[in-house]
JSON list of C-alpha atoms in Angstrom, two decimals:
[
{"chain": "A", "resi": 180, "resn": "UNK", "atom": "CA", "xyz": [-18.83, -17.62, 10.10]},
{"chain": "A", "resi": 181, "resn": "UNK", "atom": "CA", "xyz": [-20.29, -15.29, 7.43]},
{"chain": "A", "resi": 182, "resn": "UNK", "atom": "CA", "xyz": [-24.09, -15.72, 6.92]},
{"chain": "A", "resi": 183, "resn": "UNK", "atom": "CA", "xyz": [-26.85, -13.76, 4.58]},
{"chain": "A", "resi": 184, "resn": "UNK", "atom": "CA", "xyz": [-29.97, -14.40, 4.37]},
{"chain": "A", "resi": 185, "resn": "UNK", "atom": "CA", "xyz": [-29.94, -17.06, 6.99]},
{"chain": "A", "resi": 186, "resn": "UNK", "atom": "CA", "xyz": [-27.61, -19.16, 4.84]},
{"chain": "A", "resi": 187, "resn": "UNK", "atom": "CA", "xyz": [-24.37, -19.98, 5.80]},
{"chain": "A", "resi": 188, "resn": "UNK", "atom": "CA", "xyz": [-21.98, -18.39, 3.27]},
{"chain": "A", "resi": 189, "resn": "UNK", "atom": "CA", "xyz": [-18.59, -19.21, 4.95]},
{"chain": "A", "resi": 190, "resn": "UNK", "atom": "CA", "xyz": [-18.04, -21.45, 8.32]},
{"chain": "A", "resi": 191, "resn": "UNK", "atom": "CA", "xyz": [-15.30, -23.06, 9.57]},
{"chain": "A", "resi": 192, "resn": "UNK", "atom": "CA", "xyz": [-14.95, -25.95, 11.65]},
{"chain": "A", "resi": 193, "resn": "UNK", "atom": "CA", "xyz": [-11.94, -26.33, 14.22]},
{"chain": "A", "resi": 194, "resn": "UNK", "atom": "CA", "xyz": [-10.12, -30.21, 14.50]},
{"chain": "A", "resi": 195, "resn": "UNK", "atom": "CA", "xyz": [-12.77, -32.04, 16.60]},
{"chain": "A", "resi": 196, "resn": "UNK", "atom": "CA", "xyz": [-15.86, -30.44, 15.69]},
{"chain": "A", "resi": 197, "resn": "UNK", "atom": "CA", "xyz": [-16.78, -33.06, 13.41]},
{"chain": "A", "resi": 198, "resn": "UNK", "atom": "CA", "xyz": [-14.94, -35.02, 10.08]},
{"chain": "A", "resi": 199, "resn": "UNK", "atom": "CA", "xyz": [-16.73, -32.78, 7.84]},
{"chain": "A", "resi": 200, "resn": "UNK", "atom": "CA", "xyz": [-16.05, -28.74, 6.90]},
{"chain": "A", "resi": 201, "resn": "UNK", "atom": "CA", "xyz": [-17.84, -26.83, 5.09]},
{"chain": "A", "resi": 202, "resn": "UNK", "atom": "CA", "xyz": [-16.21, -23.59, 3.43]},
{"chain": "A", "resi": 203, "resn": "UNK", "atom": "CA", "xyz": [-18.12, -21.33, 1.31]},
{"chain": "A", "resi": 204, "resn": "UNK", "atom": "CA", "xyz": [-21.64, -21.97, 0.14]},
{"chain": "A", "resi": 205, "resn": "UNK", "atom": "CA", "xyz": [-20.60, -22.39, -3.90]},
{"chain": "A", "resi": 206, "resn": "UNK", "atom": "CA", "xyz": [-19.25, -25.75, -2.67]},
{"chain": "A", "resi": 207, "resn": "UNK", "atom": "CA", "xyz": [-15.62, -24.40, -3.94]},
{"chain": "A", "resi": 208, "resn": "UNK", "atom": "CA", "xyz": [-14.08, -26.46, -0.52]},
{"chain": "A", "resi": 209, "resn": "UNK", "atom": "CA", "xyz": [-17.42, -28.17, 0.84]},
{"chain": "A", "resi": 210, "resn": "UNK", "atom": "CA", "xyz": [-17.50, -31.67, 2.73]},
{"chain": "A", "resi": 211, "resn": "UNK", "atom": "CA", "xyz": [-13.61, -31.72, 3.52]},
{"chain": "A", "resi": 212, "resn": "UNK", "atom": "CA", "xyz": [-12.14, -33.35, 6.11]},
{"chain": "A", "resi": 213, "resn": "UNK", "atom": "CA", "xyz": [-10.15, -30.75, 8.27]},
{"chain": "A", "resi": 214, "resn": "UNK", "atom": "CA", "xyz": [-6.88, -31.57, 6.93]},
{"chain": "A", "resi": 215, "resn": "UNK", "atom": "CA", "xyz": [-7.85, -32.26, 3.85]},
{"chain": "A", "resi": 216, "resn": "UNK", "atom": "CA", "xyz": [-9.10, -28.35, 3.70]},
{"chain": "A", "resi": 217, "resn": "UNK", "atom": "CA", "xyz": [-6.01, -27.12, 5.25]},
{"chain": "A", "resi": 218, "resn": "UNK", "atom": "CA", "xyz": [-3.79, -28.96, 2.41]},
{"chain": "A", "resi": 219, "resn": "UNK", "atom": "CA", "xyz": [-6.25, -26.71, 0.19]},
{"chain": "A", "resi": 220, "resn": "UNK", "atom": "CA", "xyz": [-5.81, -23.72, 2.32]},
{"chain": "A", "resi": 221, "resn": "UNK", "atom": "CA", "xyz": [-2.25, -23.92, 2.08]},
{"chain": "A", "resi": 222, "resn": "UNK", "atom": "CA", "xyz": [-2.00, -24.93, -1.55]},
{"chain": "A", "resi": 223, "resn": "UNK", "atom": "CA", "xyz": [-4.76, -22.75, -2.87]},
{"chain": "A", "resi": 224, "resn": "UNK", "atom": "CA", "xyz": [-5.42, -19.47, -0.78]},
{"chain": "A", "resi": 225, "resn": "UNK", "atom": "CA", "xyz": [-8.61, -18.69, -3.28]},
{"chain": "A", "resi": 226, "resn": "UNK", "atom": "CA", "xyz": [-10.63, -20.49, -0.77]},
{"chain": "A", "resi": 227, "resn": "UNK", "atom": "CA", "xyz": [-10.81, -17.88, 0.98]},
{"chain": "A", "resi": 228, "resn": "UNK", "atom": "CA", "xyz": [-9.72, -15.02, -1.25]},
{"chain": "A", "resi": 229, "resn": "UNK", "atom": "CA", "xyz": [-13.61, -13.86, -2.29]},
{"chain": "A", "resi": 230, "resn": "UNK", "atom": "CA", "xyz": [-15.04, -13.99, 1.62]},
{"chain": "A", "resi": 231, "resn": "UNK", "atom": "CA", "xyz": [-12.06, -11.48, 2.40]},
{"chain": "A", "resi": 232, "resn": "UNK", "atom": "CA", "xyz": [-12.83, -9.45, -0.49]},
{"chain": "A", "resi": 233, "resn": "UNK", "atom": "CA", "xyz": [-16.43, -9.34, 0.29]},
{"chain": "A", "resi": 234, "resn": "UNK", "atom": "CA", "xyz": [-15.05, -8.55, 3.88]},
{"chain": "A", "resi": 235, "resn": "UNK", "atom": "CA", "xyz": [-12.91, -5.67, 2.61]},
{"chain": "A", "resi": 236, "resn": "UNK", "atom": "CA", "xyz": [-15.57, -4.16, 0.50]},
{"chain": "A", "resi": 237, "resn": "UNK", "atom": "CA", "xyz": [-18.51, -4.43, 3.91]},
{"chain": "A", "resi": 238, "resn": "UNK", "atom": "CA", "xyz": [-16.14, -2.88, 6.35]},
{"chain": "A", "resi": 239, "resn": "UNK", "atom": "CA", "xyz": [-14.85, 0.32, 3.94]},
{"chain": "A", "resi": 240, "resn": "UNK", "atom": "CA", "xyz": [-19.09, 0.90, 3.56]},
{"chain": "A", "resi": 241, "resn": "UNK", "atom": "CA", "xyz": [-19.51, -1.03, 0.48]},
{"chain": "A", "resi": 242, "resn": "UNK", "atom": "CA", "xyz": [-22.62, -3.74, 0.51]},
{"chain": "A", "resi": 243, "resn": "UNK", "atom": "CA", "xyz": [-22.55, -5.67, -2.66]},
{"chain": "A", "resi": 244, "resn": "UNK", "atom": "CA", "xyz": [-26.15, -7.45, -1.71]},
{"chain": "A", "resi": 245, "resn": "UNK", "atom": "CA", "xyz": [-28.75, -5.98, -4.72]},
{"chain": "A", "resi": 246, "resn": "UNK", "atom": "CA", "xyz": [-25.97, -4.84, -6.53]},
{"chain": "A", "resi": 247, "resn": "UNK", "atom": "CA", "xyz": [-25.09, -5.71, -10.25]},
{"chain": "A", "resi": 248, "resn": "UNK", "atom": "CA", "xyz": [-21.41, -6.36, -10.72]},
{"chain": "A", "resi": 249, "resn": "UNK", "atom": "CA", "xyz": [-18.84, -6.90, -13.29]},
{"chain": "A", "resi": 250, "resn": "UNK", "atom": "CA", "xyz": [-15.77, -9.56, -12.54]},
{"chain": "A", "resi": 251, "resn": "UNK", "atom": "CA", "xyz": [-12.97, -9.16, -15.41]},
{"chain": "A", "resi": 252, "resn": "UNK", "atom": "CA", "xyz": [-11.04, -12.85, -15.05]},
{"chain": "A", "resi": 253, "resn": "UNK", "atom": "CA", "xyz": [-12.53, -15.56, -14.21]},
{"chain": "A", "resi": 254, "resn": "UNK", "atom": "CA", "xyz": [-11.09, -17.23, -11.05]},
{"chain": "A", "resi": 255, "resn": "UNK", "atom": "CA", "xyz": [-14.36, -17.97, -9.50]},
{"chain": "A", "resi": 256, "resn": "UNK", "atom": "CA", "xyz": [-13.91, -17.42, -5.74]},
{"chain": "A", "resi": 257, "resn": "UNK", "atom": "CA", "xyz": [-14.48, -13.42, -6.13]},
{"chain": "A", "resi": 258, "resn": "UNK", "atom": "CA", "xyz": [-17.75, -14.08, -8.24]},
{"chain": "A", "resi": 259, "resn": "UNK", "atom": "CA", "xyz": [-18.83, -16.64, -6.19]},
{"chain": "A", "resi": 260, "resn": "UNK", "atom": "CA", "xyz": [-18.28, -14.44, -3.05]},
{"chain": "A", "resi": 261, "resn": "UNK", "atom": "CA", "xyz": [-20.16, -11.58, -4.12]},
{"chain": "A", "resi": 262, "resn": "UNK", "atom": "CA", "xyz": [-23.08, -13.44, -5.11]},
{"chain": "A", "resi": 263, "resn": "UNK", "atom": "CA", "xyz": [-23.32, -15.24, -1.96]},
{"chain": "A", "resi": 264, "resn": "UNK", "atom": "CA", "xyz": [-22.77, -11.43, -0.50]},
{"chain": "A", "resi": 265, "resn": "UNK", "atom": "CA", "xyz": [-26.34, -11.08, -2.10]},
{"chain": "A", "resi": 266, "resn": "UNK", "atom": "CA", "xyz": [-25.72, -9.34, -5.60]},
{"chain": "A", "resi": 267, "resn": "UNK", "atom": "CA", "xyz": [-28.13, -9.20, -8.21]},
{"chain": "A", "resi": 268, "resn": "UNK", "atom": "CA", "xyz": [-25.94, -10.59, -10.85]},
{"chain": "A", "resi": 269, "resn": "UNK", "atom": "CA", "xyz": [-22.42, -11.02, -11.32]},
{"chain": "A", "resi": 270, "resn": "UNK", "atom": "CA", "xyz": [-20.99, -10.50, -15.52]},
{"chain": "A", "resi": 271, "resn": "UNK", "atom": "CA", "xyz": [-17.83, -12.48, -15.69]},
{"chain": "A", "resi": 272, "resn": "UNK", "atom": "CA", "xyz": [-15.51, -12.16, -18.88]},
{"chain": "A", "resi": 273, "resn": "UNK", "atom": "CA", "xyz": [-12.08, -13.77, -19.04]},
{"chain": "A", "resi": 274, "resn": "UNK", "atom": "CA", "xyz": [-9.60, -13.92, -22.08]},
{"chain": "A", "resi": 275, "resn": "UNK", "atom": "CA", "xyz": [-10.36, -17.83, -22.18]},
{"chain": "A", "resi": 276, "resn": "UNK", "atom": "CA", "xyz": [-14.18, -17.55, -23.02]},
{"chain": "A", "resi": 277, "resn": "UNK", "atom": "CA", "xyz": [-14.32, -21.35, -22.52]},
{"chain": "A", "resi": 278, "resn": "UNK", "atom": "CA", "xyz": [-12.95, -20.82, -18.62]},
{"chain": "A", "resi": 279, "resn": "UNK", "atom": "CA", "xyz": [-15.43, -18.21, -18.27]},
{"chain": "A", "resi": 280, "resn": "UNK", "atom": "CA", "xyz": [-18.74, -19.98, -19.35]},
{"chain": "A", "resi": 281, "resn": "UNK", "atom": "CA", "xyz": [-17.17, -22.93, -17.01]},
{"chain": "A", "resi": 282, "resn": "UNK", "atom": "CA", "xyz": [-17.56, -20.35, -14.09]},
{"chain": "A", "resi": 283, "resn": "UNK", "atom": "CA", "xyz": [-20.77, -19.12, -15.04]},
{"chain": "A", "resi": 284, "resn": "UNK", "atom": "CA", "xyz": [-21.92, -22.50, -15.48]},
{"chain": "A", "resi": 285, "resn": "UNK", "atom": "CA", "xyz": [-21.10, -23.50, -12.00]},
{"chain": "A", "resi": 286, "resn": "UNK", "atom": "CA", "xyz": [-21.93, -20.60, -10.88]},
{"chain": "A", "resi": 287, "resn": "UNK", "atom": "CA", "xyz": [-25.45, -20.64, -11.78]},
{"chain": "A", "resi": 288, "resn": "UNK", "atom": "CA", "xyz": [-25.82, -24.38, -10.49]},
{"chain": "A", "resi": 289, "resn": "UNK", "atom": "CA", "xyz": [-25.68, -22.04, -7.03]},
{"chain": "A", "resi": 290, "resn": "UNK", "atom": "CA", "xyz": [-27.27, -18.94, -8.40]},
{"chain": "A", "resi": 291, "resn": "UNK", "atom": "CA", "xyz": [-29.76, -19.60, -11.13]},
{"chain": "A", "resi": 292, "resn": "UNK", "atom": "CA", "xyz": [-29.85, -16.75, -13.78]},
{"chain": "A", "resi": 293, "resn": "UNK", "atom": "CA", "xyz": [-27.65, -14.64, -11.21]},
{"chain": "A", "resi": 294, "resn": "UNK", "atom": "CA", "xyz": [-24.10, -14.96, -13.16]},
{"chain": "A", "resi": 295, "resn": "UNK", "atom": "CA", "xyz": [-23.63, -14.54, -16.84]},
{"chain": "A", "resi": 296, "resn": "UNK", "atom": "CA", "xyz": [-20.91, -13.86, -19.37]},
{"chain": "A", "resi": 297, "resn": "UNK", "atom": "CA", "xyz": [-20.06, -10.55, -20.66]},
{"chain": "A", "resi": 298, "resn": "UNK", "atom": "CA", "xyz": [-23.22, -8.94, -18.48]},
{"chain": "A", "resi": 299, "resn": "UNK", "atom": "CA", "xyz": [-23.73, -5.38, -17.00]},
{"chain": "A", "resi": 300, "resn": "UNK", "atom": "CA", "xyz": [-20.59, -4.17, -17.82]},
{"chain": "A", "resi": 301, "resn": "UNK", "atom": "CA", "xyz": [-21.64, -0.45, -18.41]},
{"chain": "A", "resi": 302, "resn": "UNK", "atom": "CA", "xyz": [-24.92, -0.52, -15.37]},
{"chain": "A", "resi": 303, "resn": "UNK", "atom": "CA", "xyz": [-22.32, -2.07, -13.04]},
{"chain": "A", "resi": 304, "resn": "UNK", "atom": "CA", "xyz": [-22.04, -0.75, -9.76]},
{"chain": "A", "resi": 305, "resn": "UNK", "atom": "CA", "xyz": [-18.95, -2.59, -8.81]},
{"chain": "A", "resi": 306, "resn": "UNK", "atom": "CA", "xyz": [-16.25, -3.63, -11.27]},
{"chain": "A", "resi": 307, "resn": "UNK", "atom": "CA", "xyz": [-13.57, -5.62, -10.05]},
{"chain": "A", "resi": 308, "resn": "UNK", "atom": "CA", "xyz": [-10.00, -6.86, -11.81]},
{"chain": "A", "resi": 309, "resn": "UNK", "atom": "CA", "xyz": [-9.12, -10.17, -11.13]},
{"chain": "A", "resi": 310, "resn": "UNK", "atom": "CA", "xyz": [-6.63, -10.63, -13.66]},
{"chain": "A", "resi": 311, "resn": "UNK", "atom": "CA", "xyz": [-2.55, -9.77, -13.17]},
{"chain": "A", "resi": 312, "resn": "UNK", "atom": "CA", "xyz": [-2.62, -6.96, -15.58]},
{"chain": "A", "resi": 313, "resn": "UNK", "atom": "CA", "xyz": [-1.21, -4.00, -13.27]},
{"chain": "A", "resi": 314, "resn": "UNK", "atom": "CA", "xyz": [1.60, -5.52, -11.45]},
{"chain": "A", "resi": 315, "resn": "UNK", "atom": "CA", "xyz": [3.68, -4.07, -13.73]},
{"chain": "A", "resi": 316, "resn": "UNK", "atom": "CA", "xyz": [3.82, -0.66, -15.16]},
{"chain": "A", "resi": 317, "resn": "UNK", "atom": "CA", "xyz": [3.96, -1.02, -18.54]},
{"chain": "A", "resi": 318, "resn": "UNK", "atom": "CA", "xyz": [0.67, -3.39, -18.22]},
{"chain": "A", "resi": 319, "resn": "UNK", "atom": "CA", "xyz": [-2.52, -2.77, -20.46]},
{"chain": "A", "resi": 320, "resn": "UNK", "atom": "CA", "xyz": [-5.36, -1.44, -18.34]},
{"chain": "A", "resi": 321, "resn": "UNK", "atom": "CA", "xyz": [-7.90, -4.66, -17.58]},
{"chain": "A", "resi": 322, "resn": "UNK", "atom": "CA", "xyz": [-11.12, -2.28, -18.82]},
{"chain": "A", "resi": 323, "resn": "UNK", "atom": "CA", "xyz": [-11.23, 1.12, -19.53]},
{"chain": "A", "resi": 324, "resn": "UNK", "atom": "CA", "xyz": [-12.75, 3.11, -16.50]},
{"chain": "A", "resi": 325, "resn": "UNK", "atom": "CA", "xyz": [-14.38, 6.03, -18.88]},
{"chain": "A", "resi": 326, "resn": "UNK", "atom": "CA", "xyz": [-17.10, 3.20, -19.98]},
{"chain": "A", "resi": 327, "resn": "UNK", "atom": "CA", "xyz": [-18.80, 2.67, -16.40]},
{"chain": "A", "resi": 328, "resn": "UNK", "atom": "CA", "xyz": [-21.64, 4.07, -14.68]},
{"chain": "A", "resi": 329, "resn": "UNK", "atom": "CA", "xyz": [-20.87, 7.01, -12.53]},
{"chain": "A", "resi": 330, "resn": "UNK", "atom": "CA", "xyz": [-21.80, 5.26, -9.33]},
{"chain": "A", "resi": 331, "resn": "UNK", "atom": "CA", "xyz": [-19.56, 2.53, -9.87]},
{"chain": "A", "resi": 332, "resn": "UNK", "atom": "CA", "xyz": [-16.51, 1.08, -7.41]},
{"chain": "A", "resi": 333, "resn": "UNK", "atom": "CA", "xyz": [-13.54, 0.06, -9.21]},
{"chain": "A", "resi": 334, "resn": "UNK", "atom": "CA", "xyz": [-11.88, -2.85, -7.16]},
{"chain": "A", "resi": 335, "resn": "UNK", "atom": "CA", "xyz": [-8.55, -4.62, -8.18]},
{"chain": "A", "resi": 336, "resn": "UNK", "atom": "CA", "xyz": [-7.85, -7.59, -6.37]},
{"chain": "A", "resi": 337, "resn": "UNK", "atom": "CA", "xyz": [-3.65, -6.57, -7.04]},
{"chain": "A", "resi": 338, "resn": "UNK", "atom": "CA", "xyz": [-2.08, -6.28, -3.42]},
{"chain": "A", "resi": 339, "resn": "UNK", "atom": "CA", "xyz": [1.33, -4.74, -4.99]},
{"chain": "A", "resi": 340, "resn": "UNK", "atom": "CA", "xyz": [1.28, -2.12, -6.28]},
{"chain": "A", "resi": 341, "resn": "UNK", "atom": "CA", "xyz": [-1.18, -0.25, -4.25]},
{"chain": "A", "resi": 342, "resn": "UNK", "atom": "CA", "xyz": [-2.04, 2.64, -6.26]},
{"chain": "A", "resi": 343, "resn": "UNK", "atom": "CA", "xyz": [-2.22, -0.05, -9.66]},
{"chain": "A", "resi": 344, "resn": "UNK", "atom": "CA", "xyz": [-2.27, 2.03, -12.99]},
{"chain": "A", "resi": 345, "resn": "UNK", "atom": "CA", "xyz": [-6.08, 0.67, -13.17]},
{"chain": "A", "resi": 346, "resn": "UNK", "atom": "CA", "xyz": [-7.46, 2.48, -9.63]},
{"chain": "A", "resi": 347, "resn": "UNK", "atom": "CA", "xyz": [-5.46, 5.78, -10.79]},
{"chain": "A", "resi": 348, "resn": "UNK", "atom": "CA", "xyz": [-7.50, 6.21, -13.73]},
{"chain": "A", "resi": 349, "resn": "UNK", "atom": "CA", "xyz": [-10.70, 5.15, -11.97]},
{"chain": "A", "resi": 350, "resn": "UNK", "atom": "CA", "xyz": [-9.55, 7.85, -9.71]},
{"chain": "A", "resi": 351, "resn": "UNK", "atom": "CA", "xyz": [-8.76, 10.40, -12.11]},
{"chain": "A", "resi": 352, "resn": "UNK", "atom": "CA", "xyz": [-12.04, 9.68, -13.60]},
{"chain": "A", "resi": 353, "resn": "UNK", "atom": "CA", "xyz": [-13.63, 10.44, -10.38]},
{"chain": "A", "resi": 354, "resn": "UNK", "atom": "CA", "xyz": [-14.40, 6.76, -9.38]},
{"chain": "A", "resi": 355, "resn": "UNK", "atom": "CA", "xyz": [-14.67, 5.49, -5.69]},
{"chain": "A", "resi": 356, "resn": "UNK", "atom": "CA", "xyz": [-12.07, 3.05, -5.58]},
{"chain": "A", "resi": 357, "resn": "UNK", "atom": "CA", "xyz": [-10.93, 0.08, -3.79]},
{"chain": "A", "resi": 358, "resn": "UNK", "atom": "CA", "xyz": [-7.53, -1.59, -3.34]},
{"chain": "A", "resi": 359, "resn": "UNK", "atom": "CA", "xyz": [-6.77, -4.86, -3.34]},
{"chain": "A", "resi": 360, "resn": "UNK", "atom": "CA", "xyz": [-4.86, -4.93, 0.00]},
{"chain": "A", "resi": 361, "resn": "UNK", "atom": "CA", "xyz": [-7.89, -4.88, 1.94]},
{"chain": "A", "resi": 362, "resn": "UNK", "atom": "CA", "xyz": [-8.83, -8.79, 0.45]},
{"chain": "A", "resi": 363, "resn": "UNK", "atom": "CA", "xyz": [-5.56, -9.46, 2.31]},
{"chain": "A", "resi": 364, "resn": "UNK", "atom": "CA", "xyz": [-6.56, -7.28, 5.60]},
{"chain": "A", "resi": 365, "resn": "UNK", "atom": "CA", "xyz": [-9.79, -9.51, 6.27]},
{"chain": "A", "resi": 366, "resn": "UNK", "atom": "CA", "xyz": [-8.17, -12.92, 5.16]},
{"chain": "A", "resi": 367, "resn": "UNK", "atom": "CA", "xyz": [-6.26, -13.06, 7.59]},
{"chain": "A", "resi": 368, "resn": "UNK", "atom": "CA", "xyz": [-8.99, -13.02, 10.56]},
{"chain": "A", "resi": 369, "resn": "UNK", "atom": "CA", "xyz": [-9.77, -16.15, 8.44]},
{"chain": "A", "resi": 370, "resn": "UNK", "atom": "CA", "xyz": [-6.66, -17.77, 8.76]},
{"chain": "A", "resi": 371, "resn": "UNK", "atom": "CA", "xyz": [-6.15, -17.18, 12.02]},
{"chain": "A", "resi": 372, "resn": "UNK", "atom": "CA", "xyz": [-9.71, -17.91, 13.33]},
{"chain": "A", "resi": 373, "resn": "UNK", "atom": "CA", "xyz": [-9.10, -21.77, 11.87]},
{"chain": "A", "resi": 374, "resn": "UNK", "atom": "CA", "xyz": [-5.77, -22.72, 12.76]},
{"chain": "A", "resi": 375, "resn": "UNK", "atom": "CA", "xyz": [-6.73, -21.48, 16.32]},
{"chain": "A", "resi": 376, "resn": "UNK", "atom": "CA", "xyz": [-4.18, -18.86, 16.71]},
{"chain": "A", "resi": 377, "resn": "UNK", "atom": "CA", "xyz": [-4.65, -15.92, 19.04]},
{"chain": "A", "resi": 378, "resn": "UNK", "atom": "CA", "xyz": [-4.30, -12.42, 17.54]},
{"chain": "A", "resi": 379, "resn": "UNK", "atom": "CA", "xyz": [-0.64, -10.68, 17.42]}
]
């Protein structure tokens, strides 16, 4: 269970324990029965991908609570995540400005005046890429790194490559930066904790 501010963020309730689950505060997988949230575990790991990215930014030192942040694709679950983690207020721009406002609009049913499109892109103190651009090599960088604040982490959600052409110019630039395995690293103290398995 993650909690903040005496709210439960993320819980999760073992076979037994009741026929309702709740998973994440946003509502993305609330009031499920227990199989009914594994089927989405299974089919949609995002349930679970913004409490281990949260995770992965706490344990490297990284507290998003008070910060301003800046979320380039607009999946939700990251967004979501972070503002739950306590952030001031989450700017979320997507290539499909319609799926973007979406977010932001159910976003801010959770988090009034907390999420908006297009917002603190250049006071950010984390900036995260949650698009695909940077599996591949030849992929346009997501933002250009030169444009944020100087205190600013530069996350990328992008497991494969590690070093993604993205965090080595945040790097260069002389950015703290974070990779995307560690969203992996604390998922899967999630997974485990709910289908009841003991660690390796």
């Amino acid at each position: 269970m993650l909690t903040r501010d005496g709210r439960t963020v993320f819980a999760m309730h073992r076979p037994g324990s009741g026929p309702v689950t709740v998973v994440f505060e946003s509502g993305l997988a609330a009031n499920r029965s227990w199989w009914a949230l594994v089927q989405e575990l299974v089919a949609a790991p995002s349930v679970v991908d913004g409490v281990g990215f949260v995770n992965g930014l706490s344990v490297r030192g990284y507290d998003p609570a008070r910060a301003r942040a800046f979320v380039v694709g607009a999946g939700g679950a990251g967004a979501a995540a972070v503002l739950a983690a306590g952030a001031e207020l989450v700017g979320l721009v997507d290539v499909d400005q319609g799926r973007a406002a979406g977010v932001v609009s159910h976003l801010d049913e959770h988090w009034p005046g907390r999420a908006a499109v297009g917002a603190a892109f250049g006071h950010a103190g984390l900036v995260v890429n949650a698009t695909p651009l940077g599996m591949r090599s030849v992929d346009p960088l997501p933002f250009d790194p030169n444009e944020l604040a100087s205190h600013a982490v530069v996350a990328d959600i992008i497991m494969r490559p590690k070093g993604t052409p993205l965090l080595r110019a945040a790097a260069e630039a002389g950015y703290r930066v974070h990779h995307g395995h560690h969203m992996l690293d604390e998922q899967i103290p999630l997974y485990r904790d709910f289908f009841c398995l003991s660690p390796a």
